[in-house]
Coordinates of C-alpha atoms (C1' of nucleotides) in Angstrom, one line a residue:
Chain A
M1 CA -54.1 -73.9 52.0
S2 CA -56.9 -72.3 49.9
E3 CA -57.1 -68.5 49.6
R4 CA -59.9 -66.2 48.9
I5 CA -59.4 -63.7 46.1
F6 CA -61.7 -60.8 45.3
I7 CA -61.1 -59.3 41.8
G8 CA -62.7 -56.0 40.8
V9 CA -62.3 -54.9 37.3
A10 CA -62.8 -51.4 36.0
W11 CA -66.4 -50.7 34.8
P12 CA -66.6 -50.0 31.0
Y13 CA -68.6 -47.1 30.1
A14 CA -71.6 -48.1 28.2
D15 CA -71.4 -45.5 25.4
G16 CA -69.4 -47.2 22.9
P17 CA -67.6 -50.4 21.9
L18 CA -64.5 -51.7 23.7
H19 CA -61.1 -51.5 22.0
L20 CA -57.8 -53.3 22.4
G21 CA -56.6 -50.6 24.8
H22 CA -59.4 -51.5 27.3
I23 CA -58.5 -55.2 27.0
A24 CA -54.7 -54.9 27.4
G25 CA -55.1 -52.4 30.2
A26 CA -57.9 -53.7 32.3
Y27 CA -59.7 -56.9 31.2
L28 CA -57.3 -59.5 30.1
P29 CA -54.9 -59.2 33.2
P30 CA -57.7 -60.0 35.8
D31 CA -58.9 -62.9 33.6
I32 CA -55.4 -64.4 33.6
F33 CA -55.2 -63.9 37.3
A34 CA -58.7 -65.3 38.1
R35 CA -58.0 -68.4 35.9
Y36 CA -54.7 -69.0 37.6
H37 CA -56.3 -68.8 41.0
R38 CA -59.2 -71.0 40.2
A39 CA -57.0 -73.6 38.8
K40 CA -54.9 -73.5 42.1
G41 CA -58.2 -74.3 43.9
N42 CA -58.6 -70.9 45.4
E43 CA -62.0 -69.2 45.7
V44 CA -62.3 -66.4 43.3
L45 CA -64.9 -63.7 42.9
M46 CA -64.3 -61.6 39.8
V47 CA -67.0 -58.9 39.1
S48 CA -67.4 -55.9 37.1
G49 CA -70.3 -54.3 35.0
S50 CA -71.3 -51.7 32.6
D51 CA -71.3 -48.1 33.9
M52 CA -74.6 -46.8 32.6
H53 CA -74.9 -43.3 34.0
G54 CA -73.5 -40.0 33.1
T55 CA -73.9 -37.1 30.6
P56 CA -71.9 -38.6 27.6
I57 CA -74.6 -41.2 27.4
T58 CA -77.5 -38.8 27.5
I59 CA -75.8 -36.7 24.7
K60 CA -75.1 -39.8 22.6
A61 CA -78.7 -40.8 23.1
E62 CA -80.0 -37.3 21.8
H63 CA -77.7 -37.6 18.9
E64 CA -79.0 -40.9 17.7
G65 CA -82.6 -40.2 18.6
K66 CA -82.8 -43.0 21.3
T67 CA -83.3 -43.1 24.9
P68 CA -80.3 -43.4 27.3
G69 CA -81.8 -46.8 28.3
E70 CA -81.6 -48.1 24.7
I71 CA -78.0 -47.0 24.3
V72 CA -76.7 -48.6 27.5
T73 CA -78.7 -51.8 27.0
Q74 CA -77.2 -52.1 23.5
Y75 CA -73.6 -51.8 24.7
H76 CA -74.2 -53.8 27.8
Q77 CA -75.3 -56.7 25.6
Q78 CA -72.4 -56.2 23.3
F79 CA -70.0 -56.2 26.3
L80 CA -71.4 -59.5 27.5
A81 CA -71.1 -61.1 24.0
S82 CA -67.4 -59.9 23.8
W83 CA -66.5 -61.4 27.2
Q84 CA -67.8 -64.7 26.1
K85 CA -66.0 -64.8 22.9
L86 CA -62.7 -63.6 24.3
G87 CA -63.0 -65.8 27.3
I88 CA -63.1 -63.1 30.0
S89 CA -64.5 -65.2 32.9
F90 CA -66.4 -62.8 35.1
D91 CA -68.3 -64.5 37.9
L92 CA -70.8 -61.6 37.5
F93 CA -70.9 -58.8 34.9
T94 CA -73.7 -56.6 36.0
N95 CA -74.5 -52.9 35.5
T96 CA -75.1 -49.8 37.4
G97 CA -78.7 -49.6 36.3
T98 CA -79.9 -52.2 38.8
A99 CA -82.1 -51.6 41.9
N100 CA -79.6 -53.5 43.9
H101 CA -76.9 -51.1 42.8
A102 CA -79.1 -48.1 43.6
E103 CA -79.8 -49.4 47.0
V104 CA -76.2 -50.2 48.0
S105 CA -75.0 -46.7 46.5
C106 CA -77.7 -44.9 48.6
D107 CA -76.7 -46.8 51.7
I108 CA -73.1 -45.8 51.3
F109 CA -74.1 -42.2 50.6
L110 CA -76.4 -42.0 53.7
T111 CA -73.8 -43.7 55.9
L112 CA -71.0 -41.3 54.9
L113 CA -73.4 -38.4 55.2
D114 CA -74.5 -39.6 58.7
K115 CA -70.8 -39.8 59.8
G116 CA -70.0 -36.4 58.6
Y117 CA -67.8 -37.4 55.7
I118 CA -70.2 -35.9 53.2
Y119 CA -71.3 -32.2 53.4
K120 CA -73.6 -29.8 51.7
A121 CA -72.5 -26.7 49.8
S122 CA -74.1 -24.2 47.5
V123 CA -72.5 -23.7 44.2
S124 CA -73.3 -21.5 41.2
Q125 CA -74.4 -23.6 38.3
P126 CA -75.6 -22.8 34.8
F127 CA -79.3 -23.0 34.3
C128 CA -81.3 -22.8 31.1
P129 CA -84.3 -20.5 31.5
V130 CA -86.1 -22.0 28.6
C131 CA -85.6 -25.8 29.3
Q132 CA -85.9 -25.0 33.1
R133 CA -83.1 -27.2 34.0
F134 CA -79.5 -27.0 35.2
L135 CA -77.1 -27.7 32.4
P136 CA -74.2 -30.1 32.7
D137 CA -71.0 -28.8 31.4
R138 CA -71.2 -30.7 28.2
Y139 CA -74.6 -29.3 27.4
I140 CA -73.2 -25.7 27.1
E141 CA -71.6 -24.5 24.0
G142 CA -69.9 -21.3 23.3
T143 CA -66.6 -19.6 22.1
C144 CA -63.3 -20.9 23.4
P145 CA -61.6 -18.2 25.5
Y146 CA -58.2 -19.5 24.4
C147 CA -58.5 -20.2 20.7
N148 CA -61.8 -18.4 19.7
S149 CA -63.2 -21.6 18.2
S150 CA -66.9 -21.3 18.3
G151 CA -67.8 -25.0 19.1
A152 CA -66.3 -25.3 22.5
R153 CA -68.2 -27.1 25.3
G154 CA -68.4 -26.2 29.0
D155 CA -65.9 -28.9 29.9
Q156 CA -63.3 -28.6 27.1
C157 CA -62.6 -27.2 23.7
D158 CA -62.2 -29.9 21.1
D159 CA -60.2 -27.6 18.8
C160 CA -57.4 -26.6 21.1
G161 CA -57.9 -29.4 23.5
K162 CA -57.9 -27.2 26.6
P163 CA -60.1 -27.9 29.5
I164 CA -62.5 -25.1 30.3
N165 CA -64.8 -24.0 33.1
A166 CA -68.3 -23.3 31.9
V167 CA -68.2 -19.8 33.4
E168 CA -65.2 -18.9 31.0
L169 CA -67.0 -19.6 27.8
I170 CA -67.7 -16.5 25.6
N171 CA -71.3 -16.3 24.5
P172 CA -72.4 -19.4 26.2
R173 CA -75.7 -21.0 25.1
C174 CA -77.8 -24.0 25.9
R175 CA -77.0 -26.9 23.5
S176 CA -80.6 -28.1 23.0
C177 CA -82.5 -24.8 22.7
G178 CA -79.8 -22.1 22.1
A179 CA -80.8 -19.8 25.0
A180 CA -78.1 -18.1 27.1
P181 CA -77.8 -19.9 30.4
Q182 CA -78.2 -17.9 33.7
F183 CA -76.1 -18.8 36.7
K184 CA -78.1 -20.0 39.7
D185 CA -77.1 -21.4 43.1
S186 CA -77.6 -25.1 43.5
E187 CA -77.0 -27.3 46.6
H188 CA -74.6 -30.1 46.2
F189 CA -72.9 -32.7 48.2
Y190 CA -69.2 -33.0 48.6
L191 CA -67.1 -36.0 49.7
K192 CA -64.7 -34.9 52.4
L193 CA -61.6 -36.5 51.0
T194 CA -59.3 -34.1 52.9
A195 CA -60.5 -35.7 56.1
F196 CA -58.9 -39.0 55.0
R197 CA -55.5 -37.5 54.0
D198 CA -53.4 -38.8 56.9
R199 CA -55.0 -42.2 57.1
L200 CA -54.6 -42.6 53.4
L201 CA -51.0 -41.5 53.5
D202 CA -50.2 -44.0 56.4
W203 CA -52.1 -46.8 54.6
V204 CA -50.4 -46.1 51.1
K205 CA -47.0 -46.1 52.6
Q206 CA -47.4 -49.7 53.9
Q207 CA -48.4 -50.9 50.3
T208 CA -44.7 -51.7 49.3
H209 CA -45.9 -54.5 47.1
W210 CA -47.7 -52.1 44.7
R211 CA -46.2 -51.3 41.4
Q212 CA -43.9 -48.5 41.4
N213 CA -46.0 -46.4 38.9
V214 CA -49.1 -46.9 41.0
L215 CA -47.3 -45.9 44.2
N216 CA -45.7 -42.8 42.7
F217 CA -48.8 -41.6 41.1
T218 CA -50.9 -42.1 44.3
M219 CA -48.3 -40.4 46.5
R220 CA -48.0 -37.4 44.3
Y221 CA -51.7 -36.9 44.3
L222 CA -52.0 -37.4 48.1
E223 CA -49.2 -34.9 48.7
G224 CA -50.4 -32.3 46.3
G225 CA -53.7 -32.5 44.7
L226 CA -56.2 -33.9 47.4
K227 CA -59.4 -31.8 47.4
D228 CA -63.0 -32.4 48.5
R229 CA -65.0 -33.4 45.4
A230 CA -68.6 -32.9 44.4
I231 CA -70.5 -36.2 44.4
T232 CA -73.8 -35.0 43.0
R233 CA -75.0 -33.4 39.7
D234 CA -78.0 -31.7 38.4
I235 CA -79.1 -34.4 36.0
D236 CA -81.8 -36.9 35.9
W237 CA -80.1 -39.9 34.3
G238 CA -78.5 -41.6 37.3
I239 CA -79.2 -42.6 40.8
P240 CA -81.5 -40.1 42.4
L241 CA -80.5 -38.7 45.8
P242 CA -82.2 -40.6 48.6
L243 CA -83.2 -37.4 50.3
D244 CA -86.3 -35.1 50.2
G245 CA -85.9 -31.7 48.7
F246 CA -83.3 -32.8 46.2
E247 CA -85.4 -33.7 43.2
G248 CA -83.4 -33.5 39.9
K249 CA -80.1 -34.4 41.5
C250 CA -78.3 -37.6 41.0
L251 CA -75.2 -39.1 42.4
Y252 CA -72.1 -38.3 40.2
V253 CA -71.0 -41.3 38.3
W254 CA -67.5 -41.4 39.6
F255 CA -68.9 -41.8 43.2
E256 CA -71.5 -44.3 42.3
A257 CA -69.6 -46.5 39.9
V258 CA -66.8 -47.6 42.3
I259 CA -69.5 -48.7 44.7
G260 CA -70.4 -51.3 41.9
Y261 CA -67.7 -53.5 43.3
L262 CA -69.6 -53.9 46.5
S263 CA -73.1 -54.1 44.9
A264 CA -72.0 -56.6 42.4
A265 CA -70.7 -58.9 45.2
K266 CA -74.0 -58.5 46.9
E267 CA -76.0 -59.3 43.8
W268 CA -73.7 -62.3 43.1
A269 CA -74.5 -63.5 46.8
K270 CA -78.3 -63.1 46.2
S271 CA -78.4 -65.1 43.0
S272 CA -76.3 -67.8 44.7
G273 CA -79.1 -68.3 47.2
D274 CA -77.1 -67.0 50.2
D275 CA -77.7 -63.3 50.7
E276 CA -74.8 -62.9 53.2
K277 CA -72.1 -64.8 51.2
W278 CA -70.7 -61.5 49.9
R279 CA -69.2 -61.0 53.2
S280 CA -66.6 -63.7 52.7
F281 CA -65.2 -61.6 49.9
W282 CA -65.3 -58.3 51.7
Q283 CA -64.4 -59.1 55.4
G284 CA -61.6 -61.1 57.0
E285 CA -59.1 -63.2 55.3
V286 CA -59.4 -62.2 51.7
K287 CA -57.2 -60.2 49.2
S288 CA -58.9 -57.7 47.0
Y289 CA -57.3 -56.9 43.6
Y290 CA -58.5 -54.1 41.4
F291 CA -57.5 -54.2 37.8
V292 CA -57.6 -50.8 36.0
G293 CA -55.9 -48.7 33.5
K294 CA -53.6 -46.0 34.6
D295 CA -56.3 -43.4 34.0
N296 CA -58.2 -45.0 36.9
I297 CA -55.5 -45.2 39.5
I298 CA -56.6 -42.6 42.0
F299 CA -60.1 -43.8 42.0
H300 CA -58.9 -47.1 43.3
T301 CA -56.0 -46.1 45.5
I302 CA -57.5 -43.0 47.0
I303 CA -61.2 -42.2 46.4
W304 CA -62.6 -45.8 46.9
P305 CA -60.4 -46.5 49.8
A306 CA -61.3 -43.2 51.5
M307 CA -65.0 -44.1 51.0
L308 CA -64.4 -47.6 52.4
M309 CA -62.6 -46.0 55.4
G310 CA -65.4 -43.8 56.0
Y311 CA -68.1 -46.5 55.7
D312 CA -65.9 -48.8 57.9
G313 CA -66.0 -52.6 58.3
L314 CA -65.0 -53.5 54.6
N315 CA -61.6 -54.6 53.3
L316 CA -59.5 -52.0 51.6
P317 CA -57.8 -52.9 48.3
Y318 CA -54.8 -55.2 48.6
D319 CA -53.3 -54.4 45.3
V320 CA -54.2 -52.2 42.3
P321 CA -52.0 -53.6 39.5
A322 CA -52.7 -50.8 37.0
N323 CA -51.4 -51.1 33.5
E324 CA -50.1 -48.3 31.4
F325 CA -51.6 -47.7 27.9
L326 CA -51.5 -49.6 24.6
T327 CA -50.7 -47.5 21.5
I328 CA -51.9 -48.5 18.1
E329 CA -49.3 -48.4 15.2
G330 CA -47.2 -46.1 17.5
K331 CA -50.0 -43.5 18.0
R332 CA -52.2 -42.9 21.0
L333 CA -55.7 -44.3 20.7
S334 CA -58.4 -41.9 19.7
T335 CA -62.1 -42.9 19.6
S336 CA -63.3 -39.8 17.8
R337 CA -60.6 -40.2 15.0
N338 CA -61.3 -44.0 15.0
W339 CA -57.7 -44.8 15.7
A340 CA -58.5 -48.0 17.5
V341 CA -59.0 -51.7 16.9
W342 CA -62.4 -52.5 18.0
L343 CA -62.9 -55.7 19.9
P344 CA -66.2 -56.8 18.4
D345 CA -64.5 -56.1 15.0
Y346 CA -61.5 -58.3 16.0
L347 CA -63.6 -61.1 17.2
S348 CA -65.7 -61.2 14.1
R349 CA -62.6 -62.2 12.1
Y350 CA -60.1 -63.8 14.3
D351 CA -59.8 -66.4 17.1
P352 CA -59.5 -65.1 20.8
D353 CA -56.2 -66.8 21.7
P354 CA -53.8 -65.1 19.3
L355 CA -55.0 -61.7 20.7
R356 CA -54.7 -63.0 24.2
Y357 CA -51.2 -64.2 23.3
L358 CA -50.0 -60.9 21.9
L359 CA -51.5 -58.7 24.5
S360 CA -50.0 -61.0 27.3
I361 CA -46.5 -61.2 25.8
N362 CA -46.5 -57.5 25.1
M363 CA -48.5 -56.3 28.0
P364 CA -48.1 -52.7 29.0
E365 CA -47.3 -53.6 32.6
T366 CA -44.5 -51.0 33.3
S367 CA -44.6 -48.7 30.3
D368 CA -46.7 -48.1 27.3
T369 CA -46.5 -50.8 24.5
D370 CA -47.5 -50.7 21.0
F371 CA -50.0 -52.9 19.0
S372 CA -49.5 -53.2 15.3
W373 CA -51.1 -55.6 12.9
R374 CA -47.6 -56.5 11.5
E375 CA -46.5 -57.5 15.1
F376 CA -49.8 -59.3 15.7
I377 CA -49.4 -61.4 12.6
R378 CA -45.7 -62.1 13.1
R379 CA -46.2 -63.1 16.7
N380 CA -49.1 -65.4 15.7
N381 CA -47.1 -67.0 12.7
D382 CA -43.6 -67.0 14.2
E383 CA -44.3 -67.6 17.8
L384 CA -47.7 -69.1 18.6
V385 CA -47.9 -71.3 15.4
A386 CA -44.2 -72.0 14.8
T387 CA -42.8 -72.4 18.2
Y388 CA -45.8 -73.7 20.4
G389 CA -48.4 -74.9 17.9
N390 CA -45.9 -76.7 15.8
L391 CA -44.2 -78.3 18.7
V392 CA -47.5 -79.8 19.8
H393 CA -48.4 -80.8 16.3
R394 CA -45.1 -82.6 15.5
V395 CA -45.1 -84.5 18.8
L396 CA -48.7 -85.5 18.5
T397 CA -49.0 -86.5 15.0
F398 CA -45.9 -88.6 15.0
T399 CA -46.9 -90.3 18.3
Y400 CA -50.5 -90.8 17.0
R401 CA -49.2 -92.4 13.8
S402 CA -46.3 -94.5 15.2
F403 CA -47.5 -95.5 18.6
N404 CA -51.0 -96.7 17.9
A405 CA -52.6 -93.3 19.0
C406 CA -51.5 -93.8 22.6
V407 CA -49.2 -92.2 25.1
P408 CA -46.0 -94.3 24.6
V409 CA -44.5 -96.4 27.5
P410 CA -41.1 -94.8 28.4
G411 CA -38.0 -96.7 29.1
Q412 CA -35.1 -95.5 31.4
L413 CA -34.8 -91.6 31.3
D414 CA -31.4 -90.4 30.5
N415 CA -29.8 -87.2 31.9
H416 CA -31.0 -85.1 29.0
S417 CA -34.6 -86.3 29.5
Q418 CA -34.5 -85.8 33.2
A419 CA -33.0 -82.3 32.7
L420 CA -35.9 -81.3 30.4
L421 CA -38.5 -82.6 32.9
S422 CA -36.9 -80.9 35.8
S423 CA -36.7 -77.6 33.7
A424 CA -40.4 -78.0 33.0
S425 CA -41.0 -78.2 36.7
D426 CA -38.8 -75.3 37.5
I427 CA -40.4 -73.2 34.9
F428 CA -43.8 -74.2 36.2
N429 CA -42.9 -73.0 39.7
T430 CA -41.4 -69.8 38.4
M431 CA -44.6 -69.1 36.6
D432 CA -46.5 -69.8 39.7
N433 CA -44.6 -67.2 41.5
L434 CA -44.8 -64.7 38.7
L435 CA -48.5 -65.1 38.3
Y436 CA -49.1 -64.8 42.0
H437 CA -47.4 -61.5 41.9
C438 CA -49.2 -60.3 38.7
H439 CA -46.0 -60.4 36.5
F440 CA -48.0 -61.7 33.6
K441 CA -45.6 -60.7 30.7
E442 CA -42.6 -62.5 32.3
A443 CA -44.7 -65.6 33.1
I444 CA -45.8 -66.2 29.5
R445 CA -42.2 -65.6 28.3
S446 CA -41.0 -68.4 30.6
A447 CA -43.6 -70.7 29.1
M448 CA -42.4 -70.0 25.6
S449 CA -38.8 -70.6 26.5
L450 CA -39.9 -74.0 27.7
A451 CA -41.5 -74.7 24.3
Q452 CA -38.3 -73.7 22.6
E453 CA -36.3 -76.0 25.0
T454 CA -38.5 -78.9 24.0
N455 CA -38.1 -78.2 20.3
R456 CA -34.3 -78.4 20.9
Y457 CA -34.8 -81.6 22.8
L458 CA -36.7 -83.3 20.1
D459 CA -34.2 -82.3 17.4
E460 CA -31.4 -83.9 19.5
K461 CA -33.5 -87.1 20.3
S462 CA -34.8 -87.4 16.7
P463 CA -37.5 -90.0 17.6
W464 CA -38.5 -90.2 14.0
K465 CA -35.0 -91.4 13.0
V466 CA -34.2 -93.4 16.1
I467 CA -37.5 -95.4 15.8
K468 CA -36.0 -97.3 12.9
Q469 CA -33.3 -99.0 15.2
D470 CA -34.5 -98.4 18.7
R471 CA -38.3 -98.2 19.2
Q472 CA -37.9 -97.8 22.9
A473 CA -35.7 -94.8 22.7
S474 CA -38.2 -93.2 20.4
A475 CA -40.9 -94.0 22.8
T476 CA -39.3 -92.4 25.8
A477 CA -38.4 -89.2 24.0
L478 CA -42.0 -88.8 22.9
Y479 CA -43.3 -89.7 26.4
V480 CA -41.0 -86.9 27.8
A481 CA -42.1 -84.5 25.1
I482 CA -45.7 -85.3 25.8
S483 CA -45.2 -84.7 29.5
V484 CA -43.9 -81.2 28.7
L485 CA -46.9 -80.5 26.5
S486 CA -49.0 -81.5 29.4
C487 CA -47.1 -79.1 31.6
L488 CA -47.5 -76.3 29.0
K489 CA -51.3 -76.8 28.6
T490 CA -51.7 -76.0 32.3
A491 CA -49.1 -73.2 32.5
L492 CA -50.6 -71.5 29.5
Y493 CA -54.2 -72.1 30.4
P494 CA -54.6 -68.7 32.2
F495 CA -53.3 -67.0 29.0
L496 CA -54.6 -69.3 26.3
P497 CA -57.7 -71.0 27.7
F498 CA -59.2 -72.2 24.5
S499 CA -56.2 -73.8 22.9
S500 CA -55.1 -75.2 26.3
Q501 CA -58.5 -77.0 26.6
K502 CA -58.0 -78.4 23.1
L503 CA -54.5 -79.7 23.9
H504 CA -56.0 -81.1 27.1
E505 CA -58.4 -83.2 25.1
F506 CA -55.8 -84.2 22.4
L507 CA -53.8 -85.6 25.2
G508 CA -56.6 -87.7 26.0
F509 CA -57.6 -86.0 29.4
K510 CA -61.3 -85.6 30.2
G511 CA -63.1 -82.6 31.7
S512 CA -61.5 -79.2 31.9
V513 CA -57.9 -78.1 32.3
E514 CA -59.1 -75.8 35.2
D515 CA -60.7 -78.6 37.1
D516 CA -57.6 -80.7 36.9
G517 CA -55.7 -78.1 38.9
W518 CA -52.5 -76.0 38.8
K519 CA -50.1 -78.8 38.9
L520 CA -48.1 -81.1 36.6
H521 CA -50.0 -83.9 35.2
F522 CA -48.0 -86.6 33.4
P523 CA -50.3 -88.4 31.0
P524 CA -50.3 -92.1 32.0
P525 CA -48.6 -94.4 29.5
G526 CA -51.2 -96.0 27.3
Q527 CA -53.6 -93.2 27.6
K528 CA -55.5 -92.9 24.4
L529 CA -54.9 -89.8 22.3
L530 CA -57.4 -87.9 20.2
P531 CA -56.7 -87.3 16.6
P532 CA -54.5 -84.2 16.6
E533 CA -55.3 -81.0 14.8
P534 CA -53.3 -77.8 14.6
L535 CA -53.9 -75.6 17.6
F536 CA -53.5 -72.3 15.7
S537 CA -53.6 -71.2 12.1
K538 CA -51.1 -69.1 10.3
L539 CA -52.4 -65.7 9.1
D540 CA -51.8 -64.3 5.7
E541 CA -49.4 -61.3 5.7
E542 CA -51.6 -59.5 3.3
L543 CA -53.9 -59.0 6.3
V544 CA -51.4 -56.4 7.7
D545 CA -52.3 -53.8 5.0
E546 CA -55.9 -54.7 4.9
E547 CA -56.3 -54.3 8.7
T548 CA -54.1 -51.3 9.0
S549 CA -56.0 -49.5 6.3
R550 CA -59.2 -49.6 8.4
L551 CA -57.6 -47.4 11.0
G552 CA -58.5 -43.7 11.0
H553 CA -61.6 -43.9 8.9
V554 CA -64.5 -42.4 10.7
H555 CA -67.6 -44.2 9.6
Y556 CA -70.5 -42.7 11.5
Chain B
rG1 C1' -45.9 -22.9 31.7
rG2 C1' -45.7 -26.7 36.1
rC3 C1' -45.2 -31.9 37.4
rA4 C1' -44.2 -36.9 36.0
rG5 C1' -42.3 -40.7 32.7
rC6 C1' -39.8 -42.4 28.6
rG7 C1' -35.5 -42.4 25.0
rU8 C1' -31.2 -49.8 24.9
rA9 C1' -29.4 -53.7 17.9
rG10 C1' -33.4 -52.5 11.5
rC11 C1' -38.4 -53.7 14.4
rU12 C1' -41.0 -55.0 19.2
rC13 C1' -39.3 -55.1 24.0
rA14 C1' -36.2 -57.2 28.8
rG15 C1' -32.4 -55.4 31.8
rU16 C1' -32.1 -50.1 38.7
rG17 C1' -23.8 -50.2 40.2
rG18 C1' -19.8 -55.0 38.4
rU19 C1' -17.2 -57.5 31.5
rA20 C1' -24.4 -55.0 26.9
rG21 C1' -29.8 -59.2 26.3
rA22 C1' -34.3 -62.0 24.0
rG23 C1' -37.6 -62.6 19.9
rC24 C1' -38.3 -61.2 14.9
rA25 C1' -35.9 -59.5 10.5
rG26 C1' -30.5 -60.3 7.7
rA27 C1' -26.3 -64.1 6.4
rG28 C1' -24.5 -69.3 6.5
rG29 C1' -25.3 -74.6 7.7
rA30 C1' -26.9 -79.6 8.9
rC31 C1' -31.7 -82.2 9.3
rU32 C1' -36.9 -83.7 7.6
rC33 C1' -41.4 -85.9 12.6
rA34 C1' -44.1 -81.1 11.9
rU35 C1' -48.8 -75.7 9.7
rA36 C1' -41.4 -74.8 4.4
rA37 C1' -42.5 -75.3 11.0
rG38 C1' -38.1 -76.7 14.2
rC39 C1' -32.5 -76.9 15.3
rC40 C1' -27.2 -75.0 15.0
rU41 C1' -23.7 -70.8 13.7
rU42 C1' -23.4 -65.8 12.6
rU43 C1' -23.8 -60.1 11.3
rG44 C1' -25.6 -56.0 14.2
rG45 C1' -25.7 -51.3 19.8
rU46 C1' -19.6 -46.0 22.1
rC47 C1' -27.6 -48.2 26.0
rG48 C1' -30.8 -39.9 23.0
rU49 C1' -26.6 -35.6 24.2
rG50 C1' -23.0 -33.3 27.2
rG51 C1' -21.0 -33.4 32.0
rG52 C1' -20.5 -35.2 37.3
rU53 C1' -20.4 -39.1 41.5
rU54 C1' -17.8 -44.0 41.9
rC55 C1' -12.4 -48.7 41.7
rA56 C1' -16.9 -49.6 38.5
rA57 C1' -23.0 -46.5 35.4
rA58 C1' -27.7 -48.4 30.5
rU59 C1' -28.4 -48.4 35.8
rC60 C1' -27.2 -42.7 40.7
rC61 C1' -27.0 -36.9 40.1
rC62 C1' -27.1 -32.4 36.8
rU63 C1' -27.6 -29.7 31.5
rC64 C1' -29.6 -30.1 26.9
rC65 C1' -32.5 -32.5 22.7
rG66 C1' -36.7 -35.4 21.3
rC67 C1' -41.5 -37.9 22.5
rU68 C1' -45.7 -39.1 25.9
rG69 C1' -49.0 -38.3 29.8
rC70 C1' -51.2 -35.4 33.9
rC71 C1' -52.3 -30.5 35.4
rA72 C1' -52.8 -25.0 34.7

RNA sequence: GGCAGCGUAGCUCAGUGGUAGAGCAGAGGACUCAUAAGCCUUUGGUCGUGGGUUCAAAUCCCUCCGCUGCCA
């Protein structure tokens, strides 16, 4: 029975490169999930895109003497290249700068306005009399009322880290011309979140399959902090309000970005030639998953669901398997202090699968976990290479040499051989269940335990020794081992797609692992093997110091 | 300051009431097909502290200490 799965992935902000925290938190998990479901033969639509609007981008553009458009285009291209290299298999990775997205966003805005879920209110906003424009919080500088530092902005003080309201700043001034801002009334629109409180509570209480951290966080917010929120800003970099008399105002990014999930589905449908195809992933029998980091939980468990409830007729999220954070060498990531491992940097020097392996087996599913280069290299050398890679290599090289480069013809299977094969089958089924429920870490650990068990089996059977007296016994043991490799290449495919594909070919299979489906494939005896090569390479331990020393150096 | 979470072997992490686990690191051993990989044996924890509930607590409750996050 085929299922339909919609996978929405958090939209990365196009003002800087991606780092490993992003990947571990939001990008690798949905890719594992999507590959698993596609292999099972389910229909998957996995979408995301670059978030191109918002004040940080205009500020960065001014800093670098570029236009906002140049900045976001540059990072959008970089994101696309990263997905390709890392193997993050989006069906569509678009961006919020498209005409389609503006159209869909305006439709939602107008519909919610029409139904009374959006209302207008007048608020006092800082206005620069020289520049003749309203100033976003980040465009105002002044003295921090808490620590007296002179470089505080209207949203927060970088020195003491405290959040600030623009009105509290001492000696406020416009960041571009230095003039003192005046406060003027400005009309803005608010999303009436409070109107959805009871419906949200009822709905969330039914989501017993959600992760505990997601449920807790959401309930706390619903019971305590639910407020109507402004959804428009006085800026010109964004989606203009589709109403007369509101020139110079745009939709606030947080309101508009989540709509991207819907607009991306529509864009995907259009490019497929069937404009209405998006409906099959938004209405009726389909499960919607949203993969995000924990900082994004409420946008996907409260705000976006409220918008969908108000709009009516589209599916609410089925699950939001949010991950916790990744720390680097024990410390919290910091972009400004360059305490991060940047993805393009990583991909310029290393293969994708070792990173996918580490971030999977040490995924921050239920609590923060740590990335260190020492751990990365150790896991690569002692687990990926030594346990799995070497298992593949020892089986294939010996078979290739001693059995004429073909899958050997097995004899009668003894108890031990049958036990290993049934263990492979059990583990495969266990992994199926774990992946279905988004328990990625435990799933990949199961696969590794099967590799270990197979190493033990080989040691006991010693086909390299037995072959001298009993060629048939050797052939049988190798056939059994090769069958397990075939199981592993499928089971590990969602995690390690590149090396699984290689193994698939070494074993003599044609086409792609994914097309062969999520089931056990025993290579037919006699099937011609390809000349085996190591699946993974060891990494020099000296890289630990070399890589670690890159951290913390600000280079721009 | 308020709220939440975390604190388990040297390291990275599992483990939500029933005799403390894995991988790696350390020690010893047999083997040699394999990227000196794999396999076997073994050392190592009074599960942050102090109390409580229970026949029984890493697991539930409270105090304190330390760390982290969110909010003010």
